[in-house]
XYZ file of C-alpha atoms in Angstrom:
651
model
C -8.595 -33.873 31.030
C -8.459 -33.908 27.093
C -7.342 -31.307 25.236
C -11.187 -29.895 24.573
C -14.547 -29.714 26.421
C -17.325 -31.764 25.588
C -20.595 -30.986 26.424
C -22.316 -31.992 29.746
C -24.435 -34.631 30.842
C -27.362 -31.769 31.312
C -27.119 -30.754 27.610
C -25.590 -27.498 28.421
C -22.202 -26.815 26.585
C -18.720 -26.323 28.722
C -16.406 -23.564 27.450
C -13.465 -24.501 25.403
C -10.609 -24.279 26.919
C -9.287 -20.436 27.199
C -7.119 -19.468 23.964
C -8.335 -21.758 21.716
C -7.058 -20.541 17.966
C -8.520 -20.909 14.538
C -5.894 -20.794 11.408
C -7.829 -19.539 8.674
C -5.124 -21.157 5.503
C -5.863 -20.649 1.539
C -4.865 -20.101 -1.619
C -4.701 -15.963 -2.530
C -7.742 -14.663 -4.241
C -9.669 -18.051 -2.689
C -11.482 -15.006 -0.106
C -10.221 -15.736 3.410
C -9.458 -12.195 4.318
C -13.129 -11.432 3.372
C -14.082 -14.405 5.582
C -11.955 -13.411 8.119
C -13.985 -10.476 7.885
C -17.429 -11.432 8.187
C -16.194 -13.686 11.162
C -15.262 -11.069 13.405
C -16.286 -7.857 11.963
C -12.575 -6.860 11.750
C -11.680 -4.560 8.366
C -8.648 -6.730 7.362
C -7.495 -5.168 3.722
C -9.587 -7.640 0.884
C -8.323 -7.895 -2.058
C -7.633 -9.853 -5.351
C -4.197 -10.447 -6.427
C -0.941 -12.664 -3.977
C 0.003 -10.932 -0.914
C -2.605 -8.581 0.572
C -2.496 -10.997 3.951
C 1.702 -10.136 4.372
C 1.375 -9.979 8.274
C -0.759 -12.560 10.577
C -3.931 -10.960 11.491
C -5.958 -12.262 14.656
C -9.228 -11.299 16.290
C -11.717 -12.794 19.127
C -15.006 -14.178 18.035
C -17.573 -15.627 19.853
C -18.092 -19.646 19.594
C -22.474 -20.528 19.404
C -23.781 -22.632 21.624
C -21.842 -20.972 24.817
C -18.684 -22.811 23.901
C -16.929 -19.438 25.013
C -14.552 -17.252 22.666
C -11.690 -18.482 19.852
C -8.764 -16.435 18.677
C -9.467 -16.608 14.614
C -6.373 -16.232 12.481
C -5.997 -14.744 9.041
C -2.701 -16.053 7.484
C -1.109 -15.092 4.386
C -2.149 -16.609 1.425
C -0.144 -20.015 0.071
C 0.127 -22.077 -2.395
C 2.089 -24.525 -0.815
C 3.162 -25.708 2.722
C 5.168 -27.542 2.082
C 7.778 -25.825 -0.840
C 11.467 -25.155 0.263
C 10.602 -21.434 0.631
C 12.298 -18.690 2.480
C 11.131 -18.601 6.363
C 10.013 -15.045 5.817
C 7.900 -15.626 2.901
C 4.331 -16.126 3.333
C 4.566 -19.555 2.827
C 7.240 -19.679 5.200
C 5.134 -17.309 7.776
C 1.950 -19.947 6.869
C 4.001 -23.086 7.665
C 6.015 -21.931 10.787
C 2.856 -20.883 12.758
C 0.683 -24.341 11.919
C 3.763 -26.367 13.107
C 4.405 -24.129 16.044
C 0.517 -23.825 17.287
C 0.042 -27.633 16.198
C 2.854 -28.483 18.654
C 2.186 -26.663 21.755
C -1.836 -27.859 21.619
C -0.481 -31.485 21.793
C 0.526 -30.840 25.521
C -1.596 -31.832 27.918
C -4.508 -29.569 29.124
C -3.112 -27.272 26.523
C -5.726 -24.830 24.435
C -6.882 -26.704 21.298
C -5.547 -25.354 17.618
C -7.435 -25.827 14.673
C -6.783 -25.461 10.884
C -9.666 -24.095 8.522
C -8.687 -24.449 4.582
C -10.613 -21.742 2.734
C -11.106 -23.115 -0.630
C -12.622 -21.111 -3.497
C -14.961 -23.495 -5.290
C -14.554 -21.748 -8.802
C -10.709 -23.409 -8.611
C -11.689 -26.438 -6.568
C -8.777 -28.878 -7.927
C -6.260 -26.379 -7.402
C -7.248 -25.801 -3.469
C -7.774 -29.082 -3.322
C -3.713 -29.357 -3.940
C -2.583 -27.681 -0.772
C -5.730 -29.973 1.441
C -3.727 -32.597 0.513
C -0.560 -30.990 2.179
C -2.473 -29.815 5.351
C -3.966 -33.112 5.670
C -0.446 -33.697 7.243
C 0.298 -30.556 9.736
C -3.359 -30.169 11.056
C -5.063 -32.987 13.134
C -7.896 -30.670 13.310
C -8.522 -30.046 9.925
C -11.805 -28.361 7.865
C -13.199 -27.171 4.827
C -15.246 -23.770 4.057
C -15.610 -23.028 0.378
C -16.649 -19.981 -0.802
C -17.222 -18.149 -4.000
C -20.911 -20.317 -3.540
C -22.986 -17.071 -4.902
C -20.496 -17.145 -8.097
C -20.991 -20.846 -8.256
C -24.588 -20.241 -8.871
C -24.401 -17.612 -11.066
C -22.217 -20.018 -13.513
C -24.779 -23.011 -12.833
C -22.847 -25.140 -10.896
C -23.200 -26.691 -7.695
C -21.082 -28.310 -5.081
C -21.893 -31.295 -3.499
C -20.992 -30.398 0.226
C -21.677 -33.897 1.598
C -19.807 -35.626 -1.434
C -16.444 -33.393 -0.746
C -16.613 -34.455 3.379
C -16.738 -38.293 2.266
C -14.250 -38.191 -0.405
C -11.718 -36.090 1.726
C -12.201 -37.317 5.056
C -12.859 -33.645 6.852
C -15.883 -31.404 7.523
C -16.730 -29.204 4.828
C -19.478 -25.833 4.221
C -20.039 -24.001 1.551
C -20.728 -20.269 2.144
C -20.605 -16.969 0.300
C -18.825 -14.335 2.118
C -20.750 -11.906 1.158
C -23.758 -13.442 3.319
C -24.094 -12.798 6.611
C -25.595 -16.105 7.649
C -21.973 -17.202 6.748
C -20.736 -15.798 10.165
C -22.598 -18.450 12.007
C -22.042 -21.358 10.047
C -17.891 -20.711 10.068
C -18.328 -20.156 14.002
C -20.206 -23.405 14.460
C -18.018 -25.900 12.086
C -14.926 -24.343 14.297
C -16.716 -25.136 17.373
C -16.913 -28.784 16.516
C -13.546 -28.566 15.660
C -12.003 -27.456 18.893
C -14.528 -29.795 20.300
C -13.416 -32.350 18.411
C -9.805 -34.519 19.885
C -7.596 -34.459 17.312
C -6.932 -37.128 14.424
C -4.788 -38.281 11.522
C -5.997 -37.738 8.304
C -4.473 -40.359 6.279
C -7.959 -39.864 3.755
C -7.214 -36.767 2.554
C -3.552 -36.675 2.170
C -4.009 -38.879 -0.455
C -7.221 -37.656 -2.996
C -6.653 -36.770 -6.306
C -7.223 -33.136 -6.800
C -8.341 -32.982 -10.315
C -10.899 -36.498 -9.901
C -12.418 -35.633 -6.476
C -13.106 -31.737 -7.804
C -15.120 -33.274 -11.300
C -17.320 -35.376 -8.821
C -18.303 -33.169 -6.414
C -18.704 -30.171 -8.846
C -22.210 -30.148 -11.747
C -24.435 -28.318 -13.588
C -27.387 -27.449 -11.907
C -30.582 -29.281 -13.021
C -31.788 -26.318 -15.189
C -29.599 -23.604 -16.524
C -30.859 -20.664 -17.979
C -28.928 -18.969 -20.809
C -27.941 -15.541 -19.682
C -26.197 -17.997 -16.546
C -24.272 -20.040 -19.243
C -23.639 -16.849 -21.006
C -21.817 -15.837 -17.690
C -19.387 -18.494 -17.814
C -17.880 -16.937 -20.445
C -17.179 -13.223 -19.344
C -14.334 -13.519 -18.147
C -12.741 -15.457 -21.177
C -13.831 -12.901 -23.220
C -12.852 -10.015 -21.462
C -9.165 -11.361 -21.229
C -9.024 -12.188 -24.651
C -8.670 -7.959 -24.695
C -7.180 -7.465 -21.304
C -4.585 -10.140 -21.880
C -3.795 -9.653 -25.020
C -0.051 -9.370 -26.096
C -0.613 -5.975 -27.566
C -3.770 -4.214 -26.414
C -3.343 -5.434 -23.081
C -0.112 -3.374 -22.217
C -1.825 -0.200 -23.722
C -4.980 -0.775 -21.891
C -2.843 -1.194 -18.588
C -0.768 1.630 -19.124
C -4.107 3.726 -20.379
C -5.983 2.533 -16.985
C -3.286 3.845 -14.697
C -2.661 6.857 -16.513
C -6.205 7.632 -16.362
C -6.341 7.058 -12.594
C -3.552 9.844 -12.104
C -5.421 12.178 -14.205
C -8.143 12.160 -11.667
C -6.024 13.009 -8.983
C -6.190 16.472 -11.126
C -9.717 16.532 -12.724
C -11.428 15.192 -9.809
C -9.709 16.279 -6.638
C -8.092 19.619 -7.758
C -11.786 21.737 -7.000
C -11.766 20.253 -3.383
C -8.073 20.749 -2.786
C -8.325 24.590 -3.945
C -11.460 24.996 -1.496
C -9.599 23.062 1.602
C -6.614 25.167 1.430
C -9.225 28.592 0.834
C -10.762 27.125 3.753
C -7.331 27.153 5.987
C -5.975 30.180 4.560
C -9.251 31.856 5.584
C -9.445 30.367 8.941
C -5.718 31.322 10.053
C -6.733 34.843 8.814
C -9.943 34.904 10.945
C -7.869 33.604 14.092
C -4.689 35.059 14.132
C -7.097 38.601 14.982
C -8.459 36.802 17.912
C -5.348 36.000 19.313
C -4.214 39.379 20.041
C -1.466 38.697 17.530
C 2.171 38.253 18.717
C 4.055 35.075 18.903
C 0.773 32.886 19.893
C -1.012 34.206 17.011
C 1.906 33.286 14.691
C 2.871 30.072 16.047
C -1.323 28.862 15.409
C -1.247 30.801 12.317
C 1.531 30.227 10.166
C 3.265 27.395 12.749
C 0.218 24.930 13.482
C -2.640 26.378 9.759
C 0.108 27.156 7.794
C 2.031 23.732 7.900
C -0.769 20.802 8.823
C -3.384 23.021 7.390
C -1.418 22.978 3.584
C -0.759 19.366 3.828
C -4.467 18.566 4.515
C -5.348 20.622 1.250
C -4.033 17.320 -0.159
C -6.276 15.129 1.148
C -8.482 14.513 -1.832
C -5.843 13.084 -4.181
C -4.977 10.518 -1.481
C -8.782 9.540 -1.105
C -9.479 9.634 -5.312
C -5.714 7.299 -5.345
C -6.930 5.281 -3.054
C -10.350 4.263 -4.397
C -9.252 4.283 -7.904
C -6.375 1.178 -6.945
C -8.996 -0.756 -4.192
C -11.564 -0.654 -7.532
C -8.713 -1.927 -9.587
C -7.477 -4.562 -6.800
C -11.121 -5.499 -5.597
C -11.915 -6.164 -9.689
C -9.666 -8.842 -10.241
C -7.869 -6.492 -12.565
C -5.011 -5.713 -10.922
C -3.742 -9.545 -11.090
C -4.083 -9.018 -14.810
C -1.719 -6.363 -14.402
C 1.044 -8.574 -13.003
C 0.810 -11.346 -15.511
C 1.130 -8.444 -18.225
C 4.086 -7.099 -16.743
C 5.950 -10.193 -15.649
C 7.807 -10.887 -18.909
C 9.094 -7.122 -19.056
C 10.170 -7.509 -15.415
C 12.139 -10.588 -15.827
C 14.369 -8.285 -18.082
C 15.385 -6.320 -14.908
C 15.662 -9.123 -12.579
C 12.348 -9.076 -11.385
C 9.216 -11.451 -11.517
C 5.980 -10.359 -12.285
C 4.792 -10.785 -8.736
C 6.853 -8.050 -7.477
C 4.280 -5.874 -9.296
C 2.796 -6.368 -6.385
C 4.571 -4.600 -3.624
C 6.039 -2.314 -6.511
C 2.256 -0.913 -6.556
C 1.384 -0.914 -2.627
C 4.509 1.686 -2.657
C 2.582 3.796 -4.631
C 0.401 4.108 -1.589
C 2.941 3.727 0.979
C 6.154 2.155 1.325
C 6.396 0.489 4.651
C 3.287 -2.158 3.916
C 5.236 -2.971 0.165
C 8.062 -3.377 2.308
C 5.663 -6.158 3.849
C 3.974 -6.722 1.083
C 7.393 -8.356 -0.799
C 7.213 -11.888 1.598
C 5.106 -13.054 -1.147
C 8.374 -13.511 -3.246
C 9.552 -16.830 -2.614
C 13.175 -16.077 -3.843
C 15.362 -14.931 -1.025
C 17.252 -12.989 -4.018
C 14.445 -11.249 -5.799
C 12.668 -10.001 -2.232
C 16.034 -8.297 -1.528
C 16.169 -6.809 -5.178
C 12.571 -5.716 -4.625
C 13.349 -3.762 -1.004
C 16.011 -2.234 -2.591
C 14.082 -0.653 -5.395
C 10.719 0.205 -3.838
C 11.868 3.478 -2.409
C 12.331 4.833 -5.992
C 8.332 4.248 -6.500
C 5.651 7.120 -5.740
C 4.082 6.668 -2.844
C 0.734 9.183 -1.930
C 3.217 11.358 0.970
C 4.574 12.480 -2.366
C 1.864 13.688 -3.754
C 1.322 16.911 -2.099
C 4.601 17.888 -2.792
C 3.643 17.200 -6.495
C 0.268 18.538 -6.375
C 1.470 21.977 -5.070
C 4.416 22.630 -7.546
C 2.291 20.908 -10.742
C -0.723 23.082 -10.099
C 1.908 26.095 -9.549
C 3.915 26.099 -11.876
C 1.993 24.310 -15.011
C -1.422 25.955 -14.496
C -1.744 28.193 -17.218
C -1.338 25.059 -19.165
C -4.688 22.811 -18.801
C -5.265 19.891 -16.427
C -4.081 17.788 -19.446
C -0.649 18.864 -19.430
C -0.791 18.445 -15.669
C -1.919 15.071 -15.941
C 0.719 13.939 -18.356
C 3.301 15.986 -15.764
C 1.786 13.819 -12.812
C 1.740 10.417 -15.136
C 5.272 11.303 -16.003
C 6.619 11.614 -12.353
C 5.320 8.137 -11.595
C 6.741 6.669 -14.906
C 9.860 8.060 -14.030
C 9.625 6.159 -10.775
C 8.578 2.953 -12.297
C 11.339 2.778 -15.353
C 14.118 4.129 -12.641
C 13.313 1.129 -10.651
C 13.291 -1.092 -13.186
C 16.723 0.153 -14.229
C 18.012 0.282 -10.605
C 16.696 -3.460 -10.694
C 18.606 -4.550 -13.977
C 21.973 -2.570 -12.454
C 21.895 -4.247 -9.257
C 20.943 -7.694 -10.099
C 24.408 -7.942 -12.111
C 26.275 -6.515 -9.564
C 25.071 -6.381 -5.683
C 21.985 -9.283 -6.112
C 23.041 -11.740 -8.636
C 20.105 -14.034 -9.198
C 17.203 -14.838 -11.541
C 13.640 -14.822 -10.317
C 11.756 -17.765 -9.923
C 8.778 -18.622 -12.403
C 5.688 -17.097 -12.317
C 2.599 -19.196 -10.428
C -0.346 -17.111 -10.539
C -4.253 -18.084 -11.309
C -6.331 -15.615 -12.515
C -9.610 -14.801 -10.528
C -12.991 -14.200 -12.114
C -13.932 -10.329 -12.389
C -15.952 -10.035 -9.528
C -17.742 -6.401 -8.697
C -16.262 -4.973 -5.778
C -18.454 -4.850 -1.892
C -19.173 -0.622 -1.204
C -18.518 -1.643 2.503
C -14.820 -2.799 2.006
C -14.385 0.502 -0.862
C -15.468 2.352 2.225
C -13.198 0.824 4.900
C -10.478 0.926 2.428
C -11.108 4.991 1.642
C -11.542 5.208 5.561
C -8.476 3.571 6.010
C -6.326 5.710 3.935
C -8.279 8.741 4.874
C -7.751 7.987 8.394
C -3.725 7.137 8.404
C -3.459 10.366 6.561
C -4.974 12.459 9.215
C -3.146 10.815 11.733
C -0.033 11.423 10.235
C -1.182 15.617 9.699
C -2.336 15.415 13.125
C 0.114 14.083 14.842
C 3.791 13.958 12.942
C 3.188 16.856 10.826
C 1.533 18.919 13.430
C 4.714 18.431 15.962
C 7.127 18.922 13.097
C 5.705 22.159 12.074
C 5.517 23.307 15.783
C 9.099 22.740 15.759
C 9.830 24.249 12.504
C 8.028 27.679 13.788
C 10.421 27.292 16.917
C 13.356 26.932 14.522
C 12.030 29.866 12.104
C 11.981 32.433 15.217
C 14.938 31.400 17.439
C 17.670 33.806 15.584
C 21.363 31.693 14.978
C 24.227 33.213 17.428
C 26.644 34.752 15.559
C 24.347 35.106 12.560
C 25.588 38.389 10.220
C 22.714 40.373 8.807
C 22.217 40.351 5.325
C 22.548 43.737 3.644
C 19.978 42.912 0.686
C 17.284 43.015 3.659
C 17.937 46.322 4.776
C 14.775 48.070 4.986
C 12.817 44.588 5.412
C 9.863 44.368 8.066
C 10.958 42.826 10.942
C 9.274 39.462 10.575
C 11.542 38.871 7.491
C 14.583 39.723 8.649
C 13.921 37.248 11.756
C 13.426 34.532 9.668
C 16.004 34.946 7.296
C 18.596 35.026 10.395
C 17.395 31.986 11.851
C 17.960 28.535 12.902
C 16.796 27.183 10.556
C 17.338 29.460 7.433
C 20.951 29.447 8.967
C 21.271 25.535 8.639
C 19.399 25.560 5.132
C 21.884 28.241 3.867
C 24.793 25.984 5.056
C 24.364 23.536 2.193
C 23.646 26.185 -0.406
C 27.161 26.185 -1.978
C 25.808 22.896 -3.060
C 22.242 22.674 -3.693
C 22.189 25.638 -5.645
C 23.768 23.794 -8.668
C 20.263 22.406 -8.338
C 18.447 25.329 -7.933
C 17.703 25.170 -4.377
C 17.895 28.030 -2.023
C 17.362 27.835 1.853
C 13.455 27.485 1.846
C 13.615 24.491 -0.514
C 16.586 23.156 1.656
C 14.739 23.347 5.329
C 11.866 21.622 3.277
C 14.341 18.737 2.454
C 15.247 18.377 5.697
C 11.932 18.096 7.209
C 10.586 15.955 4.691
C 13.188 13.071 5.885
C 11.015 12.530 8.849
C 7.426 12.613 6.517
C 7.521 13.462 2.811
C 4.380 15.931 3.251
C 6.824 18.011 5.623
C 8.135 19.488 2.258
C 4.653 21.514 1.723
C 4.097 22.284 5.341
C 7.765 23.239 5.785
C 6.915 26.019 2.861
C 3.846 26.486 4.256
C 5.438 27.483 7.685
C 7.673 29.613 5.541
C 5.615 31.648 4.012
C 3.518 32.224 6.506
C 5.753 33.948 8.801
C 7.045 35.711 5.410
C 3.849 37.110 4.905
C 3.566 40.531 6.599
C 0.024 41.248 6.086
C -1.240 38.029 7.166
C -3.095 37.579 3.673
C -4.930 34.095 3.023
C -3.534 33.752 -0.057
C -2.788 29.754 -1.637
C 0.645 28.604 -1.275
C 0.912 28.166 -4.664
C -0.050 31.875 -5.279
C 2.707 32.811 -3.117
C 5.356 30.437 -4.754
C 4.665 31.561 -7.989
C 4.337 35.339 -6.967
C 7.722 35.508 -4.425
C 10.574 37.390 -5.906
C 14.348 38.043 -4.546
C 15.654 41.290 -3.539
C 16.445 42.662 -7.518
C 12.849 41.907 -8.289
C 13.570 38.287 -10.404
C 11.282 35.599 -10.011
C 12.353 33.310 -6.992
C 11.099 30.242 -8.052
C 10.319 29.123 -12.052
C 9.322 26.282 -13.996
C 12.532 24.450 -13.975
C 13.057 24.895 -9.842
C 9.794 23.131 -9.961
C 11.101 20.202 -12.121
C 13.641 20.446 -10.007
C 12.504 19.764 -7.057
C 10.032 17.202 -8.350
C 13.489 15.255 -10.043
C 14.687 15.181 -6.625
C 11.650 14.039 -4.992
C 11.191 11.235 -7.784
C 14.565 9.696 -6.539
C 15.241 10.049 -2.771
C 14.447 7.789 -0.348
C 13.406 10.392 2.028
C 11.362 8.921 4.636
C 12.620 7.811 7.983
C 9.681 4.769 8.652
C 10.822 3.347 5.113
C 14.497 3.209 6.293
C 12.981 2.162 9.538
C 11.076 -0.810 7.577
C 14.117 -1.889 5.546
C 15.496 -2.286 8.591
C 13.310 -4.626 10.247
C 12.975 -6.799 7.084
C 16.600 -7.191 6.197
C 17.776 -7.489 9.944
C 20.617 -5.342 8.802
C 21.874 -1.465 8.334
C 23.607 -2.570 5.620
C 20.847 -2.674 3.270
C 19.021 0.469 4.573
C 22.084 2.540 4.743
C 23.197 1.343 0.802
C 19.257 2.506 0.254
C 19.749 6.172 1.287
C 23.016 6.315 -0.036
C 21.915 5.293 -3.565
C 18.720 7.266 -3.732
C 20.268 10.551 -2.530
C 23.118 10.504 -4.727
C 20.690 9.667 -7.800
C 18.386 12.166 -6.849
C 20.631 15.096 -6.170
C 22.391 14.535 -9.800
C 19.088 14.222 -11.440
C 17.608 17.471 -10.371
C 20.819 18.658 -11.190
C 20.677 17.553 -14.586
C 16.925 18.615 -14.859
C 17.986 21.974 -13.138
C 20.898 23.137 -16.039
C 18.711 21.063 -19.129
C 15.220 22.789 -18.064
C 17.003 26.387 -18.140
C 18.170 25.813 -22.202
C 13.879 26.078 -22.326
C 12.551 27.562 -19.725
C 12.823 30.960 -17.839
């Protein structure tokens, strides 16, 4: 029996053999995730600069014809297959799981393997480089190229037929973006895995640059505003690229996108968290009050219900940086920054999984197997945790809009633009100390192509904000939801052996119970310390259950607060912050607790699934254990620094 069906005397087609798989290989930016996509209507992330692809992604898809289903396979994106690269490095991933599938389909009766090359026909020669290494690991071996709707637009055309006889392999040309390009990918891999398997001495040996000028052309008539086209992007990166402007307009991009988070999702934060107050207010009644009522009230509302008040900075963050990456702007951004980065032991690529961490740190963590050097990934995990990623930004959001109302959403802008600066030129110090003295190395050279500007799909803008909307509401329904259900527990149970404290004398009773508790008890513990910072034991209980999510922080003080609050009143958090007062009648919290807090949170590595991440991709403690022990120490002499400075100007 060969290794795949044919089709049957009668006509009718015989399945291919069960677990047939499809490599989908290319270049980054060439679009194979948003092939991969249109294949089998799965929502990998699309986007337009190296590494977005950092894990293998796989999904089912039905084969035409009745040739049964194939497993297709989204690898990361390569340049090369054949580069001495690190095995963990996408190139490394890419190269390991051709060999490995190629190998076990040459068995006998084994399920066939097949190698697609996804080749963006805007940088034809260049795609055409890595064919010519395939040509070698695949014996089933073809060609889709895409970008075919931008080919038109510039007036050129591919010669389909041309490419297959000067290469050797089937070839289509498709535009991802159309949906008859589900059924042409699904029949070229049928014929394929129908195919037996072959050298393909033909194309390992074309010349990238000569076969791309003769199967590329003008079109027979092109009109002006198409020629005009083929200029945009030049002339846009004369600006965007430029030595001097370009920086500024960076920085001025991403500063603007943070001052959104404020001008744009401030309204709808304020009306969530009216919304919660409101709703523990109207159920805590119902209950009967008591310890049910509490624990749903200011246990359950008080600590997932704050958080979610949040929710619209994540979802503005979010769309704002999928614009940016879907744009073909965001590569921009690395080139721009590579030359500063070099000064800190960095390449420019590691802009890159420096700016996932800004949405979350465990898929940067990922993200960083795009760095070929062995040296600079580790130098890269080691610094990510310093960056400002969204479970920060509540934390932010609350003690900003607190504490620097009264100022304008400008000030609070440049506040919120500051904290991630201070992130960003931390790490790039951290970087600079560590690669003379713990990661001695230089980075390799840059090898990046720039994509065309290309508008972005609605559809992926929408999975993307879905995607982010959703992992946040998992993480308040779930984590943060348990967390504060056992910070309530903590909050009531009182600590044996507790001694009352005489400033409460006279206190209502819900108070004093929470002030001689479990958790106030362990929080007060490390107050000899903190204090030099200007924490007390609320702030403390907050750090400590913002190790296992950053969010915890808010909901912690939610919790707090909550069970503080006497009269039940549905009053903001931030009201309550900036309104609570110790026993002599001082304000308990002022502007420099706030900075504070926020110098802390700019520093410490405070989340358990980052540590947990480090972890996996080092294969060591070491590393993650050096991580937390770096960050905390930073962090806790920052805010004390920021703590004693802030109180020469502030109250």
């Amino acid at each position: 029996m060969s290794d795949a069906c044919h089709p049957r005397s009668d006509g009718r087609a015989t399945k291919i053999i069960d677990g047939a798989i499809v490599a989908l290989v290319g270049r980054p930016n060439a679009g194979k995730s948003s092939l991969y996509n249109r294949v089998t209507d799965g929502d990998a992330r699309v986007g337009n600069f190296p590494g977005i692809t950092v894990d293998v992604l796989e999904a089912e898809a039905e084969l035409p014809d009745g040739y049964g289903r194939a497993t297709f396979v989204d690898l990361p994106g390569i340049y090369s297959i054949e580069a001495a690269t690190d095995a963990d490095t996408d190139e490394g991933t890419a190269r390991s799981f051709i060999d490995a599938h190629e190998k076990a389909s040459a068995v006998a009766d084994a399920p066939p393997f097949a190698v697609i090359q996804v080749l963006d026909a805007t940088r034809l020669a260049l795609s055409l480089r890595l064919t010519r290494e395939l040509a070698s690991h695949a014996s089933r071996l073809a060609l889709v190229v895409t970008q075919a709707d931008v080919l038109d637009r510039e007036g050129l055309v591919c010669d389909a037929e041309l490419l297959s006889t000067l290469v050797g392999v089937p070839v289509i040309i498709v535009s991802a973006r159309d949906p008859a390009a589900k059924s042409a990918v699904l029949a070229l891999a049928a014929r394929l895995l129908r195919d037996p398997p072959r050298a393909h001495a033909q194309a390992s040996s074309i010349d990238p640059d000569a076969t791309a000028k003769k199967v590329l052309a003008d079109k027979a008539s092109v009109a002006d505003e198409e020629r005009a086209r083929r200029s945009r992007t030049e002339k846009i990166d004369r600006w965007a690229l430029h030595p001097i402007v370009g920086p500024l307009l960076f920085v001025a991009v991403m500063s603007a996108i943070f001052a959104a988070v404020f001008f744009v999702a401030e309204p709808f934060s304020t009306a969530i968290d009216r919304v919660t107050k409101g709703l523990g207010a109207k159920i805590g009644p119902r209950l009967g009050g008591g310890y049910l009522a509490s624990f749903v009230n200011d246990g359950l509302i008080g600590g997932a219900g704050t958080v979610l008040a949040f929710l619209p900075q994540i979802v503005v963050l979010t769309v704002a940086l999928e614009l940016l990456d879907a744009s073909g702007y965001l590569a921009r951004g690395v080139f721009l920054v590579d030359r500063f980065f070099r000064r800190f032991g960095l390449g420019g690529k590691a802009l890159v999984p420096l700016l996932t961490a800004h949405a979350c740190a465990v898929p940067a963590i990922r993200a960083t197997r795009i760095l070929r050097d062995p040296k600079e990934r580790l130098l890269t995990l080691l610094v990510l945790p310093l960056m400002t990623c969204s479970a920060r930004l509540p934390t932010y959001s609350l003690l900003v809009s607190t504490f620097f109302a009264h100022r304008g959403p400008w000030v609070q802008s440049l506040v919120f633009v500051g904290l991630y600066a201070a992130g960003l030129v931390t790490g790039a110090i951290a970087s600079a100390v560590l690669q003379r003295t713990t990661v001695r190395g230089r980075p390799l050279p840059l090898v990046l192509e720039m994509p065309a500007y290309r508008a972005p799909e609605a559809s992926f803008l929408r999975k993307a904000t879905a995607r982010g909307v959703k992992g946040f509401l998992a993480d308040v329904g779930t984590t943060i939801v348990v967390a504060s259900a056992l910070l309530w527990v903590l909050l009531n149970v009182p600590m044996p052996g507790a001694q009352r404290d005489p400033s409460l004398a006279g206190a209502p009773a819900a108070v004093v119970r929470v002030n001689n508790s479990v958790a106030a008890s362990l929080g007060r513990s490390i107050e000899p310390v903190t204090r030099y910072a200007g924490f007390d034991w609320r702030f403390n209980v907050g750090l400590f259950g913002s190790f296992g999510a950053r969010e915890l922080m808010v909901g912690t003080l939610g919790v707090i607060y909550g069970l503080e609050d006497v009269d039940d009143d549905p009053t903001p958090l931030r009201a309550q912050l900036r309104d609570a007062r110790t026993p002599d009648g001082r304000p308990r919290y002022t502007t420099r607790n706030a900075l504070s807090l926020m110098a802390f949170f700019v520093f410490a590595c405070q989340c358990m699934s980052t540590v947990a991440a480090l972890r996996r991709e080092t294969r060591s403690w070491k590393w993650p254990l050096f991580v937390l022990a770096y960050t905390y120490v930073l962090a806790f002499v920052a805010a004390v620094i920021v703590y004693n400075v802030a109180g020469w100007f502030t109250a």
